[in-house]
Amino acid sequence: MASCFLTRPVMIKSKLSPDQHITGISYGFAGMPPASPTNIAACYRNDLLTTYQGVPVILLSSTTLGSAQKYAKTGCKDTCGNVRIPFPFGIGANCSVNEWYNIDCKSSTPYLSSLHQLEVLGVGLENRTVTVKMQKFSNCSQKTKSVDLGSSPFLYSISHNTFVYEGYCGNAVMMDNNGSVLTGCSTTCINDTTTTGIIDTSNCFGINCCQTKIPQYLKSYSMKLTRLERQMSGDGACGSAYLLDKESDPEGSHLLSQSTRDGTSYIPTSLQWILSYHDHEQVSCSGRWISDVMDLGNGTLITSGICYTYGLSTMEGNPYLIDGYGT
């Protein structure tokens, strides 16, 4: 397929359709010569990808820019309840890139059907994340394992999660599968045992709550919680620890964790989703593919494909569909 490169949006008049103006949206590299009606008119081809000096760009007509954006494959739903489900995820048969990305929509609530039926709270296209509900860890002095992401194309995100421990006079550590400590933090033993059940990560610095970064992408991990002063009055509870999605608590706003009838508490956790080279065959990238290499910290590197659309990131739509920015 031919392509054209524009360093800035321009309006040209197509020789093929004289009554229609064409808007060029660039996604290439800085430093290229500026595009003009003269040097791109010959590249126009059916409002799709065309060429200019061998570098790809998307050309969208003015009517295309005004049309509805597309998030799901043709014939597939793009929402479940209040949650948008964009491709490569999909609701129903033949709507996702593979079975790992299948979404079950039950009573207007989305679930990852191939991953322990985890409830989905949101999907991010630009950051390639899916936010799910995860259970808090609260077993005192016992090693407790996380949900194992195993052979799935998902990782616990290093950049979109923060490790949080909330509890009075205790500590929590995160360990890898070999029992090596990855990170942890402790809270002070001041005479204040008041807990609210509300997380404020802008004020989580050691009094009833502490937080820290996680050092790497993870497929699984374990937690161990310990109370530092068992002789003090109280029920001996060790608090709780978890990975908290940073975007779920913007600018230090309060986040109320959700609990079920049996008292189990859940919080939002961010998973990084991965597209393999094989998946590229099932995805019509509206830009160009680039690679992102993620380190699991044990010598294992995982490569994921990213559909790169520089210049279109501010537009609504789905780069993982060739017609995701309007049809």
PDB file of N, CA, C and O in Angstrom, residues 104-169:
ATOM      1  N   ASP A 104     -16.542 -11.251  28.693  1.00  0.00           N
ATOM      2  CA  ASP A 104     -17.921 -11.656  28.987  1.00  0.00           C
ATOM      3  C   ASP A 104     -18.648 -10.466  29.593  1.00  0.00           C
ATOM      4  O   ASP A 104     -18.165  -9.862  30.557  1.00  0.00           O
ATOM      5  N   CYS A 105     -19.788 -10.099  29.025  1.00  0.00           N
ATOM      6  CA  CYS A 105     -20.591  -9.005  29.556  1.00  0.00           C
ATOM      7  C   CYS A 105     -21.792  -9.607  30.267  1.00  0.00           C
ATOM      8  O   CYS A 105     -22.725 -10.103  29.642  1.00  0.00           O
ATOM      9  N   LYS A 106     -21.775  -9.582  31.605  1.00  0.00           N
ATOM     10  CA  LYS A 106     -22.822 -10.189  32.409  1.00  0.00           C
ATOM     11  C   LYS A 106     -23.472  -9.122  33.280  1.00  0.00           C
ATOM     12  O   LYS A 106     -22.788  -8.482  34.082  1.00  0.00           O
ATOM     13  N   SER A 107     -24.754  -8.948  33.106  1.00  0.00           N
ATOM     14  CA  SER A 107     -25.494  -7.942  33.877  1.00  0.00           C
ATOM     15  C   SER A 107     -24.810  -6.579  33.807  1.00  0.00           C
ATOM     16  O   SER A 107     -24.627  -5.886  34.812  1.00  0.00           O
ATOM     17  N   SER A 108     -24.391  -6.212  32.589  1.00  0.00           N
ATOM     18  CA  SER A 108     -23.746  -4.917  32.313  1.00  0.00           C
ATOM     19  C   SER A 108     -22.403  -4.756  33.027  1.00  0.00           C
ATOM     20  O   SER A 108     -21.947  -3.640  33.266  1.00  0.00           O
ATOM     21  N   THR A 109     -21.749  -5.869  33.368  1.00  0.00           N
ATOM     22  CA  THR A 109     -20.427  -5.851  33.985  1.00  0.00           C
ATOM     23  C   THR A 109     -19.481  -6.699  33.153  1.00  0.00           C
ATOM     24  O   THR A 109     -19.787  -7.862  32.866  1.00  0.00           O
ATOM     25  N   PRO A 110     -18.322  -6.158  32.726  1.00  0.00           N
ATOM     26  CA  PRO A 110     -17.387  -6.917  31.896  1.00  0.00           C
ATOM     27  C   PRO A 110     -16.406  -7.746  32.726  1.00  0.00           C
ATOM     28  O   PRO A 110     -15.934  -7.310  33.777  1.00  0.00           O
ATOM     29  N   TYR A 111     -16.081  -8.945  32.203  1.00  0.00           N
ATOM     30  CA  TYR A 111     -15.131  -9.839  32.863  1.00  0.00           C
ATOM     31  C   TYR A 111     -14.165 -10.400  31.827  1.00  0.00           C
ATOM     32  O   TYR A 111     -14.553 -10.666  30.682  1.00  0.00           O
ATOM     33  N   LEU A 112     -12.901 -10.585  32.236  1.00  0.00           N
ATOM     34  CA  LEU A 112     -11.934 -11.275  31.385  1.00  0.00           C
ATOM     35  C   LEU A 112     -12.196 -12.770  31.492  1.00  0.00           C
ATOM     36  O   LEU A 112     -11.834 -13.407  32.480  1.00  0.00           O
ATOM     37  N   SER A 113     -12.817 -13.335  30.478  1.00  0.00           N
ATOM     38  CA  SER A 113     -13.293 -14.709  30.583  1.00  0.00           C
ATOM     39  C   SER A 113     -12.166 -15.729  30.690  1.00  0.00           C
ATOM     40  O   SER A 113     -12.336 -16.782  31.313  1.00  0.00           O
ATOM     41  N   SER A 114     -10.997 -15.441  30.118  1.00  0.00           N
ATOM     42  CA  SER A 114      -9.897 -16.404  30.135  1.00  0.00           C
ATOM     43  C   SER A 114      -8.906 -16.159  31.265  1.00  0.00           C
ATOM     44  O   SER A 114      -7.886 -16.844  31.350  1.00  0.00           O
ATOM     45  N   LEU A 115      -9.183 -15.204  32.117  1.00  0.00           N
ATOM     46  CA  LEU A 115      -8.265 -14.885  33.207  1.00  0.00           C
ATOM     47  C   LEU A 115      -9.038 -14.776  34.520  1.00  0.00           C
ATOM     48  O   LEU A 115      -9.284 -13.683  35.043  1.00  0.00           O
ATOM     49  N   HIS A 116      -9.463 -15.925  35.011  1.00  0.00           N
ATOM     50  CA  HIS A 116     -10.095 -16.027  36.319  1.00  0.00           C
ATOM     51  C   HIS A 116     -11.354 -15.166  36.447  1.00  0.00           C
ATOM     52  O   HIS A 116     -11.758 -14.822  37.561  1.00  0.00           O
ATOM     53  N   GLN A 117     -11.969 -14.815  35.316  1.00  0.00           N
ATOM     54  CA  GLN A 117     -13.171 -13.981  35.325  1.00  0.00           C
ATOM     55  C   GLN A 117     -12.960 -12.702  36.139  1.00  0.00           C
ATOM     56  O   GLN A 117     -13.844 -12.245  36.867  1.00  0.00           O
ATOM     57  N   LEU A 118     -11.794 -12.092  35.992  1.00  0.00           N
ATOM     58  CA  LEU A 118     -11.521 -10.831  36.675  1.00  0.00           C
ATOM     59  C   LEU A 118     -12.427  -9.737  36.116  1.00  0.00           C
ATOM     60  O   LEU A 118     -12.586  -9.604  34.896  1.00  0.00           O
ATOM     61  N   GLU A 119     -13.018  -8.955  37.002  1.00  0.00           N
ATOM     62  CA  GLU A 119     -13.880  -7.871  36.554  1.00  0.00           C
ATOM     63  C   GLU A 119     -13.047  -6.739  35.959  1.00  0.00           C
ATOM     64  O   GLU A 119     -12.046  -6.319  36.537  1.00  0.00           O
ATOM     65  N   VAL A 120     -13.450  -6.252  34.803  1.00  0.00           N
ATOM     66  CA  VAL A 120     -12.733  -5.193  34.094  1.00  0.00           C
ATOM     67  C   VAL A 120     -13.344  -3.834  34.452  1.00  0.00           C
ATOM     68  O   VAL A 120     -14.550  -3.635  34.339  1.00  0.00           O
ATOM     69  N   LEU A 121     -12.489  -2.903  34.854  1.00  0.00           N
ATOM     70  CA  LEU A 121     -12.926  -1.555  35.201  1.00  0.00           C
ATOM     71  C   LEU A 121     -12.638  -0.550  34.091  1.00  0.00           C
ATOM     72  O   LEU A 121     -13.258   0.509  34.041  1.00  0.00           O
ATOM     73  N   GLY A 122     -11.699  -0.881  33.212  1.00  0.00           N
ATOM     74  CA  GLY A 122     -11.368   0.027  32.125  1.00  0.00           C
ATOM     75  C   GLY A 122     -10.255  -0.535  31.267  1.00  0.00           C
ATOM     76  O   GLY A 122      -9.463  -1.373  31.718  1.00  0.00           O
ATOM     77  N   VAL A 123     -10.189  -0.078  30.001  1.00  0.00           N
ATOM     78  CA  VAL A 123      -9.138  -0.477  29.066  1.00  0.00           C
ATOM     79  C   VAL A 123      -8.497   0.782  28.502  1.00  0.00           C
ATOM     80  O   VAL A 123      -9.195   1.695  28.044  1.00  0.00           O
ATOM     81  N   GLY A 124      -7.173   0.861  28.567  1.00  0.00           N
ATOM     82  CA  GLY A 124      -6.442   2.001  28.023  1.00  0.00           C
ATOM     83  C   GLY A 124      -5.714   1.616  26.750  1.00  0.00           C
ATOM     84  O   GLY A 124      -4.933   0.659  26.743  1.00  0.00           O
ATOM     85  N   LEU A 125      -5.971   2.336  25.658  1.00  0.00           N
ATOM     86  CA  LEU A 125      -5.317   2.052  24.386  1.00  0.00           C
ATOM     87  C   LEU A 125      -3.918   2.672  24.310  1.00  0.00           C
ATOM     88  O   LEU A 125      -2.969   2.018  23.868  1.00  0.00           O
ATOM     89  N   GLU A 126      -3.792   3.914  24.744  1.00  0.00           N
ATOM     90  CA  GLU A 126      -2.499   4.586  24.630  1.00  0.00           C
ATOM     91  C   GLU A 126      -1.450   3.939  25.524  1.00  0.00           C
ATOM     92  O   GLU A 126      -0.298   3.755  25.122  1.00  0.00           O
ATOM     93  N   ASN A 127      -1.828   3.567  26.749  1.00  0.00           N
ATOM     94  CA  ASN A 127      -0.882   2.957  27.689  1.00  0.00           C
ATOM     95  C   ASN A 127      -0.890   1.438  27.650  1.00  0.00           C
ATOM     96  O   ASN A 127      -0.117   0.799  28.354  1.00  0.00           O
ATOM     97  N   ARG A 128      -1.810   0.858  26.874  1.00  0.00           N
ATOM     98  CA  ARG A 128      -1.937  -0.601  26.734  1.00  0.00           C
ATOM     99  C   ARG A 128      -2.135  -1.258  28.106  1.00  0.00           C
ATOM    100  O   ARG A 128      -1.398  -2.137  28.506  1.00  0.00           O
ATOM    101  N   THR A 129      -3.155  -0.795  28.818  1.00  0.00           N
ATOM    102  CA  THR A 129      -3.462  -1.345  30.130  1.00  0.00           C
ATOM    103  C   THR A 129      -4.921  -1.776  30.201  1.00  0.00           C
ATOM    104  O   THR A 129      -5.769  -1.243  29.483  1.00  0.00           O
ATOM    105  N   VAL A 130      -5.178  -2.738  31.060  1.00  0.00           N
ATOM    106  CA  VAL A 130      -6.540  -3.101  31.427  1.00  0.00           C
ATOM    107  C   VAL A 130      -6.595  -3.090  32.953  1.00  0.00           C
ATOM    108  O   VAL A 130      -5.771  -3.712  33.625  1.00  0.00           O
ATOM    109  N   THR A 131      -7.524  -2.324  33.497  1.00  0.00           N
ATOM    110  CA  THR A 131      -7.662  -2.205  34.952  1.00  0.00           C
ATOM    111  C   THR A 131      -8.710  -3.188  35.435  1.00  0.00           C
ATOM    112  O   THR A 131      -9.829  -3.216  34.915  1.00  0.00           O
ATOM    113  N   VAL A 132      -8.336  -4.000  36.415  1.00  0.00           N
ATOM    114  CA  VAL A 132      -9.211  -5.061  36.911  1.00  0.00           C
ATOM    115  C   VAL A 132      -9.329  -4.971  38.424  1.00  0.00           C
ATOM    116  O   VAL A 132      -8.517  -4.330  39.094  1.00  0.00           O
ATOM    117  N   LYS A 133     -10.357  -5.638  38.946  1.00  0.00           N
ATOM    118  CA  LYS A 133     -10.508  -5.736  40.400  1.00  0.00           C
ATOM    119  C   LYS A 133      -9.636  -6.865  40.933  1.00  0.00           C
ATOM    120  O   LYS A 133      -9.688  -7.984  40.444  1.00  0.00           O
ATOM    121  N   MET A 134      -8.842  -6.546  41.955  1.00  0.00           N
ATOM    122  CA  MET A 134      -8.006  -7.540  42.613  1.00  0.00           C
ATOM    123  C   MET A 134      -8.271  -7.529  44.111  1.00  0.00           C
ATOM    124  O   MET A 134      -8.544  -6.483  44.691  1.00  0.00           O
ATOM    125  N   GLN A 135      -8.161  -8.698  44.715  1.00  0.00           N
ATOM    126  CA  GLN A 135      -8.404  -8.828  46.146  1.00  0.00           C
ATOM    127  C   GLN A 135      -7.229  -8.287  46.949  1.00  0.00           C
ATOM    128  O   GLN A 135      -6.065  -8.434  46.587  1.00  0.00           O
ATOM    129  N   LYS A 136      -7.541  -7.627  48.071  1.00  0.00           N
ATOM    130  CA  LYS A 136      -6.494  -7.191  48.987  1.00  0.00           C
ATOM    131  C   LYS A 136      -5.889  -8.393  49.716  1.00  0.00           C
ATOM    132  O   LYS A 136      -6.550  -9.407  49.925  1.00  0.00           O
ATOM    133  N   PHE A 137      -4.607  -8.263  50.105  1.00  0.00           N
ATOM    134  CA  PHE A 137      -3.938  -9.271  50.921  1.00  0.00           C
ATOM    135  C   PHE A 137      -4.062  -8.865  52.380  1.00  0.00           C
ATOM    136  O   PHE A 137      -3.700  -7.754  52.754  1.00  0.00           O
ATOM    137  N   SER A 138      -4.542  -9.785  53.224  1.00  0.00           N
ATOM    138  CA  SER A 138      -4.719  -9.424  54.635  1.00  0.00           C
ATOM    139  C   SER A 138      -4.420 -10.565  55.590  1.00  0.00           C
ATOM    140  O   SER A 138      -4.715 -10.462  56.775  1.00  0.00           O
ATOM    141  N   ASN A 139      -3.816 -11.662  55.111  1.00  0.00           N
ATOM    142  CA  ASN A 139      -3.492 -12.780  55.995  1.00  0.00           C
ATOM    143  C   ASN A 139      -2.251 -12.465  56.821  1.00  0.00           C
ATOM    144  O   ASN A 139      -1.179 -12.195  56.284  1.00  0.00           O
ATOM    145  N   CYS A 140      -2.381 -12.495  58.127  1.00  0.00           N
ATOM    146  CA  CYS A 140      -1.313 -12.107  59.027  1.00  0.00           C
ATOM    147  C   CYS A 140      -0.227 -13.176  59.101  1.00  0.00           C
ATOM    148  O   CYS A 140      -0.514 -14.354  59.334  1.00  0.00           O
ATOM    149  N   SER A 141       1.043 -12.744  58.874  1.00  0.00           N
ATOM    150  CA  SER A 141       2.236 -13.591  59.023  1.00  0.00           C
ATOM    151  C   SER A 141       2.221 -14.813  58.119  1.00  0.00           C
ATOM    152  O   SER A 141       2.887 -15.809  58.394  1.00  0.00           O
ATOM    153  N   GLN A 142       1.464 -14.780  57.042  1.00  0.00           N
ATOM    154  CA  GLN A 142       1.442 -15.879  56.092  1.00  0.00           C
ATOM    155  C   GLN A 142       1.738 -15.345  54.697  1.00  0.00           C
ATOM    156  O   GLN A 142       1.296 -14.256  54.326  1.00  0.00           O
ATOM    157  N   LYS A 143       2.494 -16.146  53.935  1.00  0.00           N
ATOM    158  CA  LYS A 143       2.769 -15.760  52.558  1.00  0.00           C
ATOM    159  C   LYS A 143       1.527 -16.044  51.713  1.00  0.00           C
ATOM    160  O   LYS A 143       0.996 -17.147  51.717  1.00  0.00           O
ATOM    161  N   THR A 144       1.055 -15.028  51.023  1.00  0.00           N
ATOM    162  CA  THR A 144      -0.147 -15.157  50.202  1.00  0.00           C
ATOM    163  C   THR A 144       0.206 -14.818  48.767  1.00  0.00           C
ATOM    164  O   THR A 144       0.831 -13.800  48.487  1.00  0.00           O
ATOM    165  N   LYS A 145      -0.214 -15.672  47.833  1.00  0.00           N
ATOM    166  CA  LYS A 145       0.133 -15.483  46.425  1.00  0.00           C
ATOM    167  C   LYS A 145      -0.913 -14.662  45.694  1.00  0.00           C
ATOM    168  O   LYS A 145      -2.096 -14.709  45.994  1.00  0.00           O
ATOM    169  N   SER A 146      -0.425 -13.928  44.709  1.00  0.00           N
ATOM    170  CA  SER A 146      -1.303 -13.128  43.855  1.00  0.00           C
ATOM    171  C   SER A 146      -1.961 -14.013  42.807  1.00  0.00           C
ATOM    172  O   SER A 146      -1.667 -15.211  42.686  1.00  0.00           O
ATOM    173  N   VAL A 147      -2.852 -13.416  42.026  1.00  0.00           N
ATOM    174  CA  VAL A 147      -3.358 -14.083  40.833  1.00  0.00           C
ATOM    175  C   VAL A 147      -2.180 -14.298  39.890  1.00  0.00           C
ATOM    176  O   VAL A 147      -1.434 -13.362  39.590  1.00  0.00           O
ATOM    177  N   ASP A 148      -1.979 -15.532  39.452  1.00  0.00           N
ATOM    178  CA  ASP A 148      -0.870 -15.863  38.561  1.00  0.00           C
ATOM    179  C   ASP A 148      -1.298 -15.614  37.122  1.00  0.00           C
ATOM    180  O   ASP A 148      -2.227 -16.242  36.621  1.00  0.00           O
ATOM    181  N   LEU A 149      -0.622 -14.683  36.447  1.00  0.00           N
ATOM    182  CA  LEU A 149      -0.956 -14.349  35.066  1.00  0.00           C
ATOM    183  C   LEU A 149      -0.380 -15.353  34.076  1.00  0.00           C
ATOM    184  O   LEU A 149      -0.726 -15.326  32.889  1.00  0.00           O
ATOM    185  N   GLY A 150       0.514 -16.220  34.557  1.00  0.00           N
ATOM    186  CA  GLY A 150       0.981 -17.377  33.815  1.00  0.00           C
ATOM    187  C   GLY A 150       1.316 -17.126  32.359  1.00  0.00           C
ATOM    188  O   GLY A 150       2.099 -16.244  32.013  1.00  0.00           O
ATOM    189  N   SER A 151       0.691 -17.911  31.466  1.00  0.00           N
ATOM    190  CA  SER A 151       0.968 -17.824  30.033  1.00  0.00           C
ATOM    191  C   SER A 151       0.122 -16.773  29.328  1.00  0.00           C
ATOM    192  O   SER A 151       0.159 -16.663  28.103  1.00  0.00           O
ATOM    193  N   SER A 152      -0.632 -16.018  30.084  1.00  0.00           N
ATOM    194  CA  SER A 152      -1.484 -14.990  29.484  1.00  0.00           C
ATOM    195  C   SER A 152      -0.629 -13.838  28.939  1.00  0.00           C
ATOM    196  O   SER A 152       0.521 -13.667  29.338  1.00  0.00           O
ATOM    197  N   PRO A 153      -1.172 -13.011  28.051  1.00  0.00           N
ATOM    198  CA  PRO A 153      -0.439 -11.851  27.539  1.00  0.00           C
ATOM    199  C   PRO A 153      -0.583 -10.622  28.436  1.00  0.00           C
ATOM    200  O   PRO A 153      -0.694  -9.496  27.951  1.00  0.00           O
ATOM    201  N   PHE A 154      -0.579 -10.836  29.754  1.00  0.00           N
ATOM    202  CA  PHE A 154      -0.744  -9.745  30.710  1.00  0.00           C
ATOM    203  C   PHE A 154       0.375  -9.764  31.740  1.00  0.00           C
ATOM    204  O   PHE A 154       0.882 -10.830  32.118  1.00  0.00           O
ATOM    205  N   LEU A 155       0.757  -8.566  32.208  1.00  0.00           N
ATOM    206  CA  LEU A 155       1.752  -8.403  33.252  1.00  0.00           C
ATOM    207  C   LEU A 155       1.242  -7.385  34.260  1.00  0.00           C
ATOM    208  O   LEU A 155       0.490  -6.481  33.904  1.00  0.00           O
ATOM    209  N   TYR A 156       1.661  -7.540  35.516  1.00  0.00           N
ATOM    210  CA  TYR A 156       1.404  -6.485  36.492  1.00  0.00           C
ATOM    211  C   TYR A 156       2.287  -5.294  36.100  1.00  0.00           C
ATOM    212  O   TYR A 156       3.498  -5.410  35.996  1.00  0.00           O
ATOM    213  N   SER A 157       1.654  -4.155  35.871  1.00  0.00           N
ATOM    214  CA  SER A 157       2.352  -3.007  35.298  1.00  0.00           C
ATOM    215  C   SER A 157       3.265  -2.329  36.315  1.00  0.00           C
ATOM    216  O   SER A 157       2.834  -2.003  37.425  1.00  0.00           O
ATOM    217  N   ILE A 158       4.517  -2.079  35.913  1.00  0.00           N
ATOM    218  CA  ILE A 158       5.467  -1.394  36.783  1.00  0.00           C
ATOM    219  C   ILE A 158       5.181   0.099  36.865  1.00  0.00           C
ATOM    220  O   ILE A 158       5.391   0.733  37.900  1.00  0.00           O
ATOM    221  N   SER A 159       4.692   0.678  35.783  1.00  0.00           N
ATOM    222  CA  SER A 159       4.534   2.134  35.730  1.00  0.00           C
ATOM    223  C   SER A 159       3.151   2.624  36.125  1.00  0.00           C
ATOM    224  O   SER A 159       2.971   3.801  36.430  1.00  0.00           O
ATOM    225  N   HIS A 160       2.173   1.744  36.159  1.00  0.00           N
ATOM    226  CA  HIS A 160       0.803   2.185  36.430  1.00  0.00           C
ATOM    227  C   HIS A 160       0.261   1.706  37.769  1.00  0.00           C
ATOM    228  O   HIS A 160      -0.890   1.981  38.108  1.00  0.00           O
ATOM    229  N   ASN A 161       1.086   0.969  38.530  1.00  0.00           N
ATOM    230  CA  ASN A 161       0.688   0.525  39.867  1.00  0.00           C
ATOM    231  C   ASN A 161       1.638   1.066  40.921  1.00  0.00           C
ATOM    232  O   ASN A 161       2.815   1.333  40.644  1.00  0.00           O
ATOM    233  N   THR A 162       1.133   1.207  42.127  1.00  0.00           N
ATOM    234  CA  THR A 162       1.977   1.490  43.275  1.00  0.00           C
ATOM    235  C   THR A 162       1.668   0.467  44.367  1.00  0.00           C
ATOM    236  O   THR A 162       0.527   0.024  44.513  1.00  0.00           O
ATOM    237  N   PHE A 163       2.703   0.051  45.091  1.00  0.00           N
ATOM    238  CA  PHE A 163       2.547  -0.902  46.186  1.00  0.00           C
ATOM    239  C   PHE A 163       2.079  -0.133  47.421  1.00  0.00           C
ATOM    240  O   PHE A 163       2.712   0.841  47.832  1.00  0.00           O
ATOM    241  N   VAL A 164       0.974  -0.562  48.013  1.00  0.00           N
ATOM    242  CA  VAL A 164       0.389   0.134  49.166  1.00  0.00           C
ATOM    243  C   VAL A 164       0.189  -0.845  50.322  1.00  0.00           C
ATOM    244  O   VAL A 164      -0.276  -1.971  50.122  1.00  0.00           O
ATOM    245  N   TYR A 165       0.586  -0.412  51.510  1.00  0.00           N
ATOM    246  CA  TYR A 165       0.251  -1.142  52.735  1.00  0.00           C
ATOM    247  C   TYR A 165      -0.514  -0.190  53.643  1.00  0.00           C
ATOM    248  O   TYR A 165      -0.082   0.938  53.904  1.00  0.00           O
ATOM    249  N   GLU A 166      -1.675  -0.611  54.117  1.00  0.00           N
ATOM    250  CA  GLU A 166      -2.417   0.185  55.086  1.00  0.00           C
ATOM    251  C   GLU A 166      -2.669  -0.652  56.329  1.00  0.00           C
ATOM    252  O   GLU A 166      -3.151  -1.785  56.270  1.00  0.00           O
ATOM    253  N   GLY A 167      -2.277  -0.100  57.449  1.00  0.00           N
ATOM    254  CA  GLY A 167      -2.412  -0.815  58.710  1.00  0.00           C
ATOM    255  C   GLY A 167      -1.610  -0.093  59.779  1.00  0.00           C
ATOM    256  O   GLY A 167      -0.684   0.667  59.484  1.00  0.00           O
ATOM    257  N   TYR A 168      -1.966  -0.346  61.017  1.00  0.00           N
ATOM    258  CA  TYR A 168      -1.308   0.305  62.146  1.00  0.00           C
ATOM    259  C   TYR A 168      -0.136  -0.537  62.618  1.00  0.00           C
ATOM    260  O   TYR A 168      -0.281  -1.734  62.884  1.00  0.00           O
ATOM    261  N   CYS A 169       1.044   0.076  62.715  1.00  0.00           N
ATOM    262  CA  CYS A 169       2.198  -0.551  63.350  1.00  0.00           C
ATOM    263  C   CYS A 169       2.514  -1.916  62.739  1.00  0.00           C
ATOM    264  O   CYS A 169       2.512  -2.944  63.404  1.00  0.00           O
TER     265      CYS A 169
END
